[in-house]
Each structure stands twice: as structure tokens, then as C-alpha cells.
Short mmCIF file of C-alpha atoms and ligand atoms in Angstrom, two decimals:
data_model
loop_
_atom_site.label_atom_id
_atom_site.label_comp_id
_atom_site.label_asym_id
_atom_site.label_seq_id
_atom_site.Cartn_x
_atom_site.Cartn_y
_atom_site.Cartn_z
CA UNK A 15 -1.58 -3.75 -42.40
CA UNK A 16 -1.42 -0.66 -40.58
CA UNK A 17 0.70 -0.42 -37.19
CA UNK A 18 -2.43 0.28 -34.61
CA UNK A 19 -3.83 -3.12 -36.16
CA UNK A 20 -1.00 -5.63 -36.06
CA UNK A 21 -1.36 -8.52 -34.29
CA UNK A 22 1.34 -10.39 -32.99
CA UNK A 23 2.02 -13.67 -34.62
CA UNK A 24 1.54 -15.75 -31.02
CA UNK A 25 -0.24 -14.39 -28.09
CA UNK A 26 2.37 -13.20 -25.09
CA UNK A 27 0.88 -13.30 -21.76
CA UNK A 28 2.33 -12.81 -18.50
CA UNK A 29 1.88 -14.66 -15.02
CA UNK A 30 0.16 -12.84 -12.70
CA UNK A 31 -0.72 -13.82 -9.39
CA UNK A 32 -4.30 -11.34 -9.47
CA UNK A 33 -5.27 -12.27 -12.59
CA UNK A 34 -3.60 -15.59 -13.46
CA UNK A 35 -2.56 -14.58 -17.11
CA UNK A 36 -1.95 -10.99 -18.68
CA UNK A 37 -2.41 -11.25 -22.16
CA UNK A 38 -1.08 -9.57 -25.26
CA UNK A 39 -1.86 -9.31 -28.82
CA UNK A 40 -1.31 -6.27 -30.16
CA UNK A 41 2.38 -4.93 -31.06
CA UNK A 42 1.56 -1.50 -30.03
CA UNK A 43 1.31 -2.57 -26.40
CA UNK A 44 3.95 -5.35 -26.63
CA UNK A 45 6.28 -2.32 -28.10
CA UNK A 46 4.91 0.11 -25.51
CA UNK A 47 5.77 -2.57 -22.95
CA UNK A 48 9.31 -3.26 -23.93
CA UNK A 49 10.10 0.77 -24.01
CA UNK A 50 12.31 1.62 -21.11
CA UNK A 51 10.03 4.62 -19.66
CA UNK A 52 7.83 1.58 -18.91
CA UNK A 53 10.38 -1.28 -17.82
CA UNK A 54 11.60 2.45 -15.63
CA UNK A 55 8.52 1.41 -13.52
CA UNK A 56 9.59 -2.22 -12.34
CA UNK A 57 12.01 0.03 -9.93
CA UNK A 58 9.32 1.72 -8.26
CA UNK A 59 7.32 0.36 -6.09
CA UNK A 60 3.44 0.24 -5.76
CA UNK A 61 2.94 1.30 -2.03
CA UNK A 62 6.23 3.23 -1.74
CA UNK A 63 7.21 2.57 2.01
CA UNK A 64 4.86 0.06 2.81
CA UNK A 65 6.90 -2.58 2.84
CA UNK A 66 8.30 -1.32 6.20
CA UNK A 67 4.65 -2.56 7.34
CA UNK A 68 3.89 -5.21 5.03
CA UNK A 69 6.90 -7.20 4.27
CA UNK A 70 5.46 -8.53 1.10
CA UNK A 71 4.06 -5.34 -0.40
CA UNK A 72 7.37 -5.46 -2.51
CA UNK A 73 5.24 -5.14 -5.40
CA UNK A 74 5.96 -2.46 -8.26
CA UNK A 75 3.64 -0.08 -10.19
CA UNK A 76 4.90 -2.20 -13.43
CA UNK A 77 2.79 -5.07 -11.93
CA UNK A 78 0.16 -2.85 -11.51
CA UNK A 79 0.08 -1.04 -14.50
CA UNK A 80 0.18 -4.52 -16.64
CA UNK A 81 -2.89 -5.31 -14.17
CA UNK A 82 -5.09 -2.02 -15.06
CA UNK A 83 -4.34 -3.11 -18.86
CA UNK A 84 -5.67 -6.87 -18.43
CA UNK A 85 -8.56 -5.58 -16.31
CA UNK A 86 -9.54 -2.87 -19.29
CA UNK A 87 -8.96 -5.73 -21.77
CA UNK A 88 -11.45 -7.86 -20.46
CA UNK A 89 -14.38 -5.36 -19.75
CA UNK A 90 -13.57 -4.24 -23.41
CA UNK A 91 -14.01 -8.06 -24.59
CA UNK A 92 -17.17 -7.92 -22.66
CA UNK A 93 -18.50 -4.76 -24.72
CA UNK A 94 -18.01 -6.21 -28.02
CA UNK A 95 -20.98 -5.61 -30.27
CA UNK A 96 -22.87 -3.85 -27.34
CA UNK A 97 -24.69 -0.59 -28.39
CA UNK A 98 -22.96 2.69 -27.44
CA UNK A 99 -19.84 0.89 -27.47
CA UNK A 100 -16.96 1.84 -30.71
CA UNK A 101 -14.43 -0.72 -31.41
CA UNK A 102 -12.33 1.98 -32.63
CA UNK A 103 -11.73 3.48 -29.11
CA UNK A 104 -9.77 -0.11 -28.02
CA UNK A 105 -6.50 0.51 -28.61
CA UNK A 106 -6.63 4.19 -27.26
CA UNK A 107 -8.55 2.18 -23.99
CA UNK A 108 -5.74 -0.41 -23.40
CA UNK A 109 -2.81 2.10 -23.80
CA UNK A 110 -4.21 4.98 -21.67
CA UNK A 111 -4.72 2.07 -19.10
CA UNK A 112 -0.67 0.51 -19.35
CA UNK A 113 0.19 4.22 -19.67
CA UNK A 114 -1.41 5.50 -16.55
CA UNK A 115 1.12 6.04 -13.43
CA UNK A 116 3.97 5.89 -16.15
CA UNK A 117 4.65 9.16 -14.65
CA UNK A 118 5.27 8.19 -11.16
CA UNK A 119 8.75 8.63 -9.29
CA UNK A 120 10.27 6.84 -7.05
CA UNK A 121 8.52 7.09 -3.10
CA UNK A 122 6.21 9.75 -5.23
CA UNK A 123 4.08 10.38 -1.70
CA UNK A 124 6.87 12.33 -0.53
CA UNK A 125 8.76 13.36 -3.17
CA UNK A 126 6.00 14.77 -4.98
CA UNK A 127 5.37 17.03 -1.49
CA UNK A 128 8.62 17.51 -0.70
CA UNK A 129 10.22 18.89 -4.20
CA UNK A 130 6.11 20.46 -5.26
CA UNK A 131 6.10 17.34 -8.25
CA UNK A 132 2.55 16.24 -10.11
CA UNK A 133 3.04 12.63 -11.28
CA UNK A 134 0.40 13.33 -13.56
CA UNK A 135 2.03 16.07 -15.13
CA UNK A 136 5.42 13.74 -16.10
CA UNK A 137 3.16 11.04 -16.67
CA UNK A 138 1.91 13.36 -19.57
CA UNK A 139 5.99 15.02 -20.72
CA UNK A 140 6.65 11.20 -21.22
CA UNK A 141 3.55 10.80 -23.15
CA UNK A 142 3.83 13.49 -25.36
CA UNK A 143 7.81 14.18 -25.09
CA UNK A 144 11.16 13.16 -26.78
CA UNK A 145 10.73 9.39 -26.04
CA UNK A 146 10.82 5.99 -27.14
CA UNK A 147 6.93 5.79 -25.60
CA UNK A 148 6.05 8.82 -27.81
CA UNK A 149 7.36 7.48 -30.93
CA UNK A 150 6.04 4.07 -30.49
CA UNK A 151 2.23 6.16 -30.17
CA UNK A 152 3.15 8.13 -32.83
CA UNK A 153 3.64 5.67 -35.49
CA UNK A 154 -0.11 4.61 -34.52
CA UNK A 155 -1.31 8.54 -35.82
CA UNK A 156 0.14 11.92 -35.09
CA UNK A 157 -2.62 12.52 -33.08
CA UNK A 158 -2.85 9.81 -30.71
CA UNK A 159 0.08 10.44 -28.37
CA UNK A 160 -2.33 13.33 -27.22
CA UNK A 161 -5.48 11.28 -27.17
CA UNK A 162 -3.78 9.08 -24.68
CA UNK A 163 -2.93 11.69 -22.79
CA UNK A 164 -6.29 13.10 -22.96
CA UNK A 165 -7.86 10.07 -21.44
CA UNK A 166 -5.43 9.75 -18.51
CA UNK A 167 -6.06 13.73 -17.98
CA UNK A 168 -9.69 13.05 -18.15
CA UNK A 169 -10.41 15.46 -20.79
CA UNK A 170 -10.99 13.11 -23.77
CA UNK A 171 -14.28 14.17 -25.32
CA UNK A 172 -15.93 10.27 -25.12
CA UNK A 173 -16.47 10.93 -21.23
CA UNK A 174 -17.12 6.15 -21.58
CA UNK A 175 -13.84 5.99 -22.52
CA UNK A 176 -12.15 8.16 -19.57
CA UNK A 177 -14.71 6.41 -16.86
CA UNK A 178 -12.71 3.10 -17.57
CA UNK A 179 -9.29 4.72 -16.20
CA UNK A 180 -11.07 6.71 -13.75
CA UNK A 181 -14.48 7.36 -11.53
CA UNK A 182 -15.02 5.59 -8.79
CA UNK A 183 -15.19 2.12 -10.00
CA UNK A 184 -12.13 1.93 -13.27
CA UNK A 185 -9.61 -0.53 -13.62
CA UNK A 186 -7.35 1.39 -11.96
CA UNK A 187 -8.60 0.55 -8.51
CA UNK A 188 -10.23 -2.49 -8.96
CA UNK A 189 -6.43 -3.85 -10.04
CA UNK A 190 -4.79 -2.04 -6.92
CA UNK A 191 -7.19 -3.03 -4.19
CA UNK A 192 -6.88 -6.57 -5.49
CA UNK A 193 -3.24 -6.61 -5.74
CA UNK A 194 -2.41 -4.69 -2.80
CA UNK A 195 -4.48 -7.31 -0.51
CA UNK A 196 -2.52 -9.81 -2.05
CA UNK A 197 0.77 -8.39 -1.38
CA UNK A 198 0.28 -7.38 2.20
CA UNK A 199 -1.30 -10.41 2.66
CA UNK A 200 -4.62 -8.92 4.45
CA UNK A 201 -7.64 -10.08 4.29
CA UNK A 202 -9.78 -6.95 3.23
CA UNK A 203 -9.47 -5.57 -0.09
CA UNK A 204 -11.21 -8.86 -2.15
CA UNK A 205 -14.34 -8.42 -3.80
CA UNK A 206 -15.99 -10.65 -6.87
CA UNK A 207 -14.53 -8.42 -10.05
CA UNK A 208 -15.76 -11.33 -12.30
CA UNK A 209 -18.89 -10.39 -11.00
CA UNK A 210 -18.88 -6.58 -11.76
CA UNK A 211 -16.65 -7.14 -15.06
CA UNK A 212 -19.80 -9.20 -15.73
CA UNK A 213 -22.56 -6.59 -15.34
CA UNK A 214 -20.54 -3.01 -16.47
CA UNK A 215 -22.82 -1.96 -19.57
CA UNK A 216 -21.66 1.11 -21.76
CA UNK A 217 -23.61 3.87 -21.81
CA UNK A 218 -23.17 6.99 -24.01
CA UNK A 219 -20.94 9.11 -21.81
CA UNK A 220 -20.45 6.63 -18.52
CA UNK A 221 -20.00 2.76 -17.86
CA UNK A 222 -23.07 1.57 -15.46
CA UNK A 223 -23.67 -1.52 -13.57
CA UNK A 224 -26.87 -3.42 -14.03
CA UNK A 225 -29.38 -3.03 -10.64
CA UNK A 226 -28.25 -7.12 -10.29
CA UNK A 227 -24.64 -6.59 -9.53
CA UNK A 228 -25.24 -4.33 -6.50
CA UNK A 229 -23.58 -6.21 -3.58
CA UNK A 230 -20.55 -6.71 -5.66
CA UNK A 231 -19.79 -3.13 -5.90
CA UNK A 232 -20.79 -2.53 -2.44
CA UNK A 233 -18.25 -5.08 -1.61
CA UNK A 234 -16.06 -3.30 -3.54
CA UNK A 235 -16.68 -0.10 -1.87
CA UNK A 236 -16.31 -1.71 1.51
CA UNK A 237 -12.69 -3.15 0.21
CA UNK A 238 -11.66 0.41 -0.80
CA UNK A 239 -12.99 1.96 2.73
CA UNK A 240 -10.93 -1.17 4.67
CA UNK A 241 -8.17 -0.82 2.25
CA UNK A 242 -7.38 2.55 2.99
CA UNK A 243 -7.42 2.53 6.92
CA UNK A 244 -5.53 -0.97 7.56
CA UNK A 245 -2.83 -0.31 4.74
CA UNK A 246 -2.97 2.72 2.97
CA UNK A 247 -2.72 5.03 6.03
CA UNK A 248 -1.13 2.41 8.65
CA UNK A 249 0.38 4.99 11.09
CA UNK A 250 4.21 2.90 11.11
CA UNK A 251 4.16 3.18 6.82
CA UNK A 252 3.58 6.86 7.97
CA UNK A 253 6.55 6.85 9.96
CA UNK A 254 8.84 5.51 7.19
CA UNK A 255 7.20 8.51 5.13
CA UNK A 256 7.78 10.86 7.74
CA UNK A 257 11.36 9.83 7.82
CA UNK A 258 11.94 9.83 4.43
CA UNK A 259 10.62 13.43 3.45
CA UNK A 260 12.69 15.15 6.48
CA UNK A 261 15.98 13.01 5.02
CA UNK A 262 14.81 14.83 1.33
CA UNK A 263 14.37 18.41 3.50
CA UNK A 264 17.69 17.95 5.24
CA UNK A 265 19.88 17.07 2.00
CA UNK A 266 18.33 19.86 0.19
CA UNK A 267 18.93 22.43 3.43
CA UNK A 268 22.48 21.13 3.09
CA UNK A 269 22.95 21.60 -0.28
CA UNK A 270 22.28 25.23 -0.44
CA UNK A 271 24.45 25.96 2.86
CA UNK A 272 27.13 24.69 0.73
CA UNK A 273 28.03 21.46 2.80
CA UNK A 274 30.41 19.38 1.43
CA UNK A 275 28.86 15.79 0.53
CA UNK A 276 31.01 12.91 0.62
CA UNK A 277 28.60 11.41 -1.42
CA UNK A 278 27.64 14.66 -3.66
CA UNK A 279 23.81 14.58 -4.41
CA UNK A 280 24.32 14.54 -8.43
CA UNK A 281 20.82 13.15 -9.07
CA UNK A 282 19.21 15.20 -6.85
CA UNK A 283 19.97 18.45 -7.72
CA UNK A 284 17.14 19.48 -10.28
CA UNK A 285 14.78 18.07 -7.47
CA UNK A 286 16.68 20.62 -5.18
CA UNK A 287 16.26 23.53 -7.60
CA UNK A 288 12.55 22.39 -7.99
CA UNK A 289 13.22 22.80 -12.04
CA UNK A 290 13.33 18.88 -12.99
CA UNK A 291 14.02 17.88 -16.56
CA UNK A 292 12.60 14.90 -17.89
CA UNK A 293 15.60 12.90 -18.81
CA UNK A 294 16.92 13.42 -14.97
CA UNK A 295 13.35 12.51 -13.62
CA UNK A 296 13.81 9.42 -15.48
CA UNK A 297 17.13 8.87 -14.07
CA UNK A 298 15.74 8.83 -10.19
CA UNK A 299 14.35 5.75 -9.69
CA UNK A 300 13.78 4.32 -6.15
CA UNK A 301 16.92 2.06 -6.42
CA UNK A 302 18.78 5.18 -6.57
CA UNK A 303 17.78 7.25 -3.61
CA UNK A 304 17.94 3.92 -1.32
CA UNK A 305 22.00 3.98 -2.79
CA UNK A 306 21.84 7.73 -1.56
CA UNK A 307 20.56 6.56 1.96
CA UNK A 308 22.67 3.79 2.68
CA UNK A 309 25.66 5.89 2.17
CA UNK A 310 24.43 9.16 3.21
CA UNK A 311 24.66 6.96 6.89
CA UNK A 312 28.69 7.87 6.68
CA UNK A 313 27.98 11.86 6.07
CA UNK A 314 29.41 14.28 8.79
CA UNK A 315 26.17 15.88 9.53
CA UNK A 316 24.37 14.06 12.57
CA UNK A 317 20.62 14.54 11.46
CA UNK A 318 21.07 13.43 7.81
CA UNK A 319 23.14 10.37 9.03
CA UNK A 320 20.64 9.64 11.42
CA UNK A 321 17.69 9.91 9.57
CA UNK A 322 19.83 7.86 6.75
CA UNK A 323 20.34 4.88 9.21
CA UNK A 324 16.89 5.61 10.58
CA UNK A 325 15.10 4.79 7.12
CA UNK A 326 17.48 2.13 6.08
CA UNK A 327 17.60 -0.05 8.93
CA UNK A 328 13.74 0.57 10.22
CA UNK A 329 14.59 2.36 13.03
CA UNK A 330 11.49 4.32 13.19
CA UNK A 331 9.62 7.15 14.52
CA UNK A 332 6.88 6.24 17.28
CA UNK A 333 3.66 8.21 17.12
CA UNK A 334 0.87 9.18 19.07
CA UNK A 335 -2.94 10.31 18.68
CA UNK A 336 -2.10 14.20 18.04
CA UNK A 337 -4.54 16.92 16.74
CA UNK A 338 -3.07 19.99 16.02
CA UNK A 339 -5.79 22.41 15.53
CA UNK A 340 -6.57 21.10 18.90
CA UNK A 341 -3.71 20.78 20.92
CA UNK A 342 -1.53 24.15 20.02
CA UNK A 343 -0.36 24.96 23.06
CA UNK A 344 1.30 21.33 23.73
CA UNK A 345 2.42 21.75 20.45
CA UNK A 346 4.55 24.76 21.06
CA UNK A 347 5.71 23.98 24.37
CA UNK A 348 7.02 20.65 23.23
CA UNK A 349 8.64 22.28 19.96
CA UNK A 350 10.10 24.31 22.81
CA UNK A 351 10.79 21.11 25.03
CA UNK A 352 13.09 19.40 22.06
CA UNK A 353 14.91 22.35 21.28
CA UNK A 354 15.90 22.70 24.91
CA UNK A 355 17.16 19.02 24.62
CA UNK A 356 19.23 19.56 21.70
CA UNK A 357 16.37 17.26 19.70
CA UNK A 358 16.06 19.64 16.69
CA UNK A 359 12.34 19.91 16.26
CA UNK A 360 11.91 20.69 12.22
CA UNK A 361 13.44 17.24 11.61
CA UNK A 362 12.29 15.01 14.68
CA UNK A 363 8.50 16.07 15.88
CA UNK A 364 6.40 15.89 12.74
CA UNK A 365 2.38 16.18 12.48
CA UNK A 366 1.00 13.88 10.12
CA UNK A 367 -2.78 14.09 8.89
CA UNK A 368 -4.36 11.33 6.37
CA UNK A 369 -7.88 11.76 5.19
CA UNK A 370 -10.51 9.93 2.72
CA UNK A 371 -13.33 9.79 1.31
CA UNK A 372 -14.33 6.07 1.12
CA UNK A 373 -17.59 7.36 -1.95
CA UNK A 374 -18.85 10.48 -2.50
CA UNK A 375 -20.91 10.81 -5.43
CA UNK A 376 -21.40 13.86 -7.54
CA UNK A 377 -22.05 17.09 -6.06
CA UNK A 378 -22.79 19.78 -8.40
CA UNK A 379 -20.26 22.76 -8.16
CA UNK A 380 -17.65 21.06 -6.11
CA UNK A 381 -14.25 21.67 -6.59
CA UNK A 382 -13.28 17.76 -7.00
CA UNK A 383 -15.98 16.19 -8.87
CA UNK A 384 -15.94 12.29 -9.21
CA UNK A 385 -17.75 10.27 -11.15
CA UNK A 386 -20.57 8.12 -9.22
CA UNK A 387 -21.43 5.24 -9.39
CA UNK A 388 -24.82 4.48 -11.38
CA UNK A 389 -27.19 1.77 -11.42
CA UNK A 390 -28.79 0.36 -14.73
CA UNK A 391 -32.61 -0.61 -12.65
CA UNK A 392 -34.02 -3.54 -14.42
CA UNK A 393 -37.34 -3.16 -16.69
CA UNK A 394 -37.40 0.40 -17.18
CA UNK A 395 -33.41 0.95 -17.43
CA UNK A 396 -33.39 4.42 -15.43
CA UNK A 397 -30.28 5.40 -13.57
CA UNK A 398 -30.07 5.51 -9.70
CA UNK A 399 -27.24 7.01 -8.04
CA UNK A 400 -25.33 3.95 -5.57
CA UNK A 401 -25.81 5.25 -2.45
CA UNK A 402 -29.46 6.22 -3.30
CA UNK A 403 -30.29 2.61 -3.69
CA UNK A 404 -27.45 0.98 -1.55
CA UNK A 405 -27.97 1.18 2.32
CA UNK A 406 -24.53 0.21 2.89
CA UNK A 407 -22.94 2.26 0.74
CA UNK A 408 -25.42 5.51 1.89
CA UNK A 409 -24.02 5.03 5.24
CA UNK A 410 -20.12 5.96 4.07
CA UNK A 411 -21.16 8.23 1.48
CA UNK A 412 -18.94 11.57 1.47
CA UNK A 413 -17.85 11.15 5.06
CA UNK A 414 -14.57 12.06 5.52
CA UNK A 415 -12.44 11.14 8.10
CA UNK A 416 -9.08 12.52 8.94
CA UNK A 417 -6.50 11.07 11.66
CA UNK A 418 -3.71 13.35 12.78
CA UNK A 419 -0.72 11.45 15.01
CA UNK A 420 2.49 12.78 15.99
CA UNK A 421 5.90 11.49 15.17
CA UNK A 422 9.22 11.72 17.33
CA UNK A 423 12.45 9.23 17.89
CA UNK A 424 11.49 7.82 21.20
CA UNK A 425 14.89 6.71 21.62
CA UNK A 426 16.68 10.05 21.57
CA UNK A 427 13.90 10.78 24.05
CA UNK A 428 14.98 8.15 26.56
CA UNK A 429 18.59 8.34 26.61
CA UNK A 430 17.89 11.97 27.75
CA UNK A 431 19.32 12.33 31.38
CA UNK A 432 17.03 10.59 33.82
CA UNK A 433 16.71 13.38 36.47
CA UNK A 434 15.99 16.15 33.84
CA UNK A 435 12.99 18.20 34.21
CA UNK A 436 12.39 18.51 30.05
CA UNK A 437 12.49 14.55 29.95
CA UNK A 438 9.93 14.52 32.86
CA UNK A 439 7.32 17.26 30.87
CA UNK A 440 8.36 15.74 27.14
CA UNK A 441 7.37 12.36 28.85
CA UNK A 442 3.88 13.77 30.72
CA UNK A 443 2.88 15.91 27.94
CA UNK A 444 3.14 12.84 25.27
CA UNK A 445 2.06 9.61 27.45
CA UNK A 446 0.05 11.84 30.01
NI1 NI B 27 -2.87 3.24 -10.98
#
């Protein structure tokens, strides 16, 4: 029997607290499993800094990516025998969906901004590149370490197949709305997947949901748009963020002055030079840079230190309502302000902006197409667009909202001398 159709001799599964059981069958994914690129991913976690928030959203993207996997699995058990749906695309389906973040680094939100990284594009080097995750593919075809790439890329030419990893209702955020909930222990983010597992139907070039399963998915939507604002963008995660990207800025600005280290940044240094292999990518995870930070507390230099201590020991930036297109001038004058103080401003008074769109659905021409949604209408089996047939959902569609707040260490702020004028006008201009 050929590799891509073994079968193992007893079913694995895994406990999982989302979906009960994970289970495996094939030896392609219990191999692709076992490889370290993807045992890498137990060391980073899910919601990077959100733990700082959430104390239970501990949770890593191996958790997740084993979840996308079981989710794809079971929609794919559900299109057995349906028309417009080829068996042969299954494997390709359940690897693309365990292979999908394999590329992310540790805290990738920052790092990814901070050193100008694309996940994506080292989720494809380890796909395609010298490792044991490529060989493992290979020995399925020659061809199909770039098919799976393909699909998480988006450009595979069966357009079903990549609207399973992603559009706007894949595996890939039905598992981390579900799991993320679950971890941060809020009560948004649940919706009845059974449900919409239940009515996805393949079409041609897109999986639909039959007219039926409508609330479901608005549910779902609603999750997502809840999701996003209570955890995804909770201003004190921000702050950990915040924290960490100006401790990446400062150890890099050292670096090239030539400071001497006591810890020397050996692991960092591609990231510094912005040229990262793929072997010392692999080498970062986030257990690593949290070694850096705890003894990066000891270095000489009083901002990295700080920050250091700041980030281990959740010691955090406060923040206020800020908008900087609109509010320039106190921008300026308190940039100004901390300098004056001796509060150095490029590492302690940081503008931060999140933004989403809870749906949009597809507008011709647009830079970042997504994939709607689409209804299967009973009887005469046309296709309607969600939020043309969903009230609910019409009233989020492609509004975006953006919240900007601003970020400084109260604390240095206080212990400023209590008759100074710059305390009194850092104080007005911040807490009016
Ligand atoms: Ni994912």
C-alpha cells in the first residue's frame, strides 16, 4: 500500500477539551505530528500575551492546530459521497489544516512588526524546505509538499478545498473562537458548530450553508465580533504587547551601538539583521525570549532592564482613550513633557490602534478580498449572500471599527517630584 493511504493499525486520538477526542488514522498525519517543526509549536502560545489578561489562555497553537485538523476531519466525513465533493483531495485537506500556523514564531504579533516577519511566508520555507515536515510530504508525491502549500497560500486551483482553511467561516476560526472562549474562560465566543458542521454542503468552487442553518452562523458571526473586542484587543494584553515590542526595539538599538550584553543576544541576531534563516527561526521559540527577559532584568542599561522586569513581572503600562490623528498637538507637547522628565519617550509613550472587520463580504476590486458567506435557499438552491438575507449579520457587515489608546508607566509618572510643573501638565493633559 502506498504511503498517502496507510492506515494506522489502531486509531490514536487525543483529549481535547473543545472537541472531546482528536482522532487519527492516517500515518501521514501521525508522522507529520510527531516531526519536531510541529511539536516546535507546543512552545508557542495561541494568544501570545494574553495570558497577562486571561490567566488561563495558556493555551498553544499546537492545541489549536490539532483542533483545525479534527474540525476539517469531520466536515470531510460529512461530505462523503456528496456531489462536487473528491475523496482524493482528503489527505491534502487534513494536512494543509495541521500545517497551517506551522509557521508562526514565538509572540508573532510583535515580532512579526518589530523584525518586518510574514508567518505565512516561514509557514511555507518549512513546508517546502530542508525538513523533516517536507520529507514526510514528500514521500506522499513530489508534488504535494507544494499543493499543501498552495492551499494554505490560497492559490490551490480547487477554490472548495482552500474555503475549508480559509473564508470567513473555515476551520480555522471556528476551532480558535471555540478554544479561545474556553481558555479565557469568557462567555462569548460559543456557537452550535455541530449545527453548521451539519449543514456545510460542497459546492464546485466554495463550501455553502443550507438557508436552515442561518442563526448558527449568525451566532457564529456574533462570537467572532465579541471575540475580538473582549479578548483579542483587551487594551491591558495591549500593554504586555506594547512592552514587549519596545524591549525587541531597545535590544536591537543596543546591539548595533555595540553595547556589551552580559547576556549576549545569540538567538537574536538574524532577527536584528532582519535576514532570518530558517534553522535559527526554528530555534526562537517563546521559551527562549522569556529566558532572554528574565535575565536581561540584570543588564546595565536602565530602559532594557526595566522594560525586562516590566514584562516579566506584569508591571504594566496604563493607557488611556488617545486618537492621534486627532489629538497632535497633545501628542507633541507630551513627547516634549517626558523628555523634559528624563522619561525617554520612543520607549515609554506608545500609540496603539486595533481595528476589525467583524464580516465583510465580497467587494469586487478590493484590495483584501474574503470569501462570503453564502446561503444554499431551500427549493430552488440559489445562492444569497449572508448579510443579504441575515438582519443581524447586515447590521455589522464591513463596519470597521478602530480604537486608538495611549500607553505610558504611570509609576515613573508619579514618583516625579510633587511640586514640578511637567508632572502638573503630564497629569492635566492625560486625566484632564
Ligand atoms: Ni489558525
Amino acid at each position: 500500500m502506498s504511503y498517502k493511504d496507510e492506515r494506522l493499525s489502531e486509531e490514536k486520538v487525543f483529549k481535547d477539551p473543545v472537541h472531546r477526542y482528536v482522532h487519527v488514522n492516517d500515518q501521514v498525519i501521525w508522522d507529520l505530528i510527531g516531526a519536531p517543526e510541529f511539536q516546535r509549536l507546543r512552545r508557542v502560545k495561541q494568544l501570545g500575551t494574553s495570558y497577562v489578561t486571561f490567566h488561563g489562555a495558556e493555551h498553544s497553537r499546537f492545541n489549536h492546530s490539532l483542533g483545525v485538523y479534527e474540525i476539517v476531519r469531520r466536515i470531510l466525513n460529512n461530505f462523503e459521497g456528496q456531489p462536487n465533493w473528491n475523496q482524493d483531495e482528503r489527505l491534502l485537506c487534513l494536512c494543509a489544516a495541521l500545517l497551517h500556523d506551522l509557521g508562526h514564531g514565538p509572540f508573532s504579533h510583535s515580532f512579526e512588526k518589530v523584525f518586518k516577519l510574514d508567518h505565512e511566508d516561514f509557514t511555507r520555507k518549512i513546508i517546502l524546505g530542508d525538513t523533516h515536515i517536507n520529507q514526510i510530504l514528500r514521500r506522499v508525491g513530489e508534488a504535494f509538499p507544494q499543493k499543501v502549500a498552495d492551499v494554505i497560500n490560497k492559490t490551490y486551483e480547487d477554490k472548495l478545498v482552500v474555503s475549508l482553511i480559509s473564508s470567513q467561516i473555515d476551520a480555522d476560526r471556528m476551532d480558535y473562537l471555540q478554544r479561545d472562549a474556553y481558555y479565557t474562560g469568557v462567555s462569548y465566543g460559543h456557537f452550535d458548530m455541530e449545527r453548521i458542521l451539519r449543514v456545510m454542503r460542497p459546492l464546485e468552487d466554495q463550501v455553502v450553508i443550507k438557508e436552515s442553518g442561518m442563526h448558527a452562523v449568525e451566532d457564529y458571526i456574533m462570537s467572532r465580533y465579541q471575540m475580538y473586542w473582549q479578548v483579542y484587543f483587551h487594551p491591558v494584553t495591549r500593554s504586555a504587547e506594547v512592552i514587549l515590542s519596545k524591549i525587541l526595539h531597545r535590544a536591537k538599538s543596543l546591539f548595533e551601538q555595540g553595547y556589551a550584553f552580559k547576556l549576549k543576544p545569540t538567538h537574536f541576531l538574524s532577527f536584528f539583521a532582519e535576514d532570518v534563516s530558517l534553522q535559527e527561526y526554528l530555534r526562537l521559540d517563546e521559551h527562549v525570549v522569556l529566558y532572554y527577559f528574565q535575565m536581561w532584568i540584570d543588564e546595565d542599561d536602565e530602559i532594557l532592564s526595566d522594560l525586562c522586569e516590566r514584562f516579566s513581572n506584569r508591571h504594566l503600562f496604563k493607557y488611556i482613550e488617545f486618537n492621534p490623528n486627532l489629538q497632535m498637538n497633545q501628542w507633541m507637547e507630551l513627547y516634549r513633557l517626558f523628555t523634559e522628565a528624563g522619561i525617554n519617550p520612543d520607549y515609554y509613550l506608545v500609540v496603539d490602534s486595533s481595528s476589525d472587520l467583524p464580516y465583510d463580504f465580497y467587494r469586487p476590486g478590493e484590495e483584501e478580498e474574503r470569501l462570503p458567506i453564502h446561503l444554499l435557499m431551500p427549493k430552488t438552491n440559489e445562492l444569497r449572500e449572508l448579510s443579504r438575507h441575515s438582519d443581524i449579520v447586515e447590521a455589522i457587515s464591513g463596519k470597521k471599527r478602530t480604537d486608538h489608546k495611549l500607553y505610558f508607566p504611570q509609576d515613573f509618572l508619579e514618583a516625579l517630584p510633587e511640586d514640578s510643573d511637567i508632572k502638573k501638565r503630564i497629569f492635566e493633559i492625560l486625566f484632564h
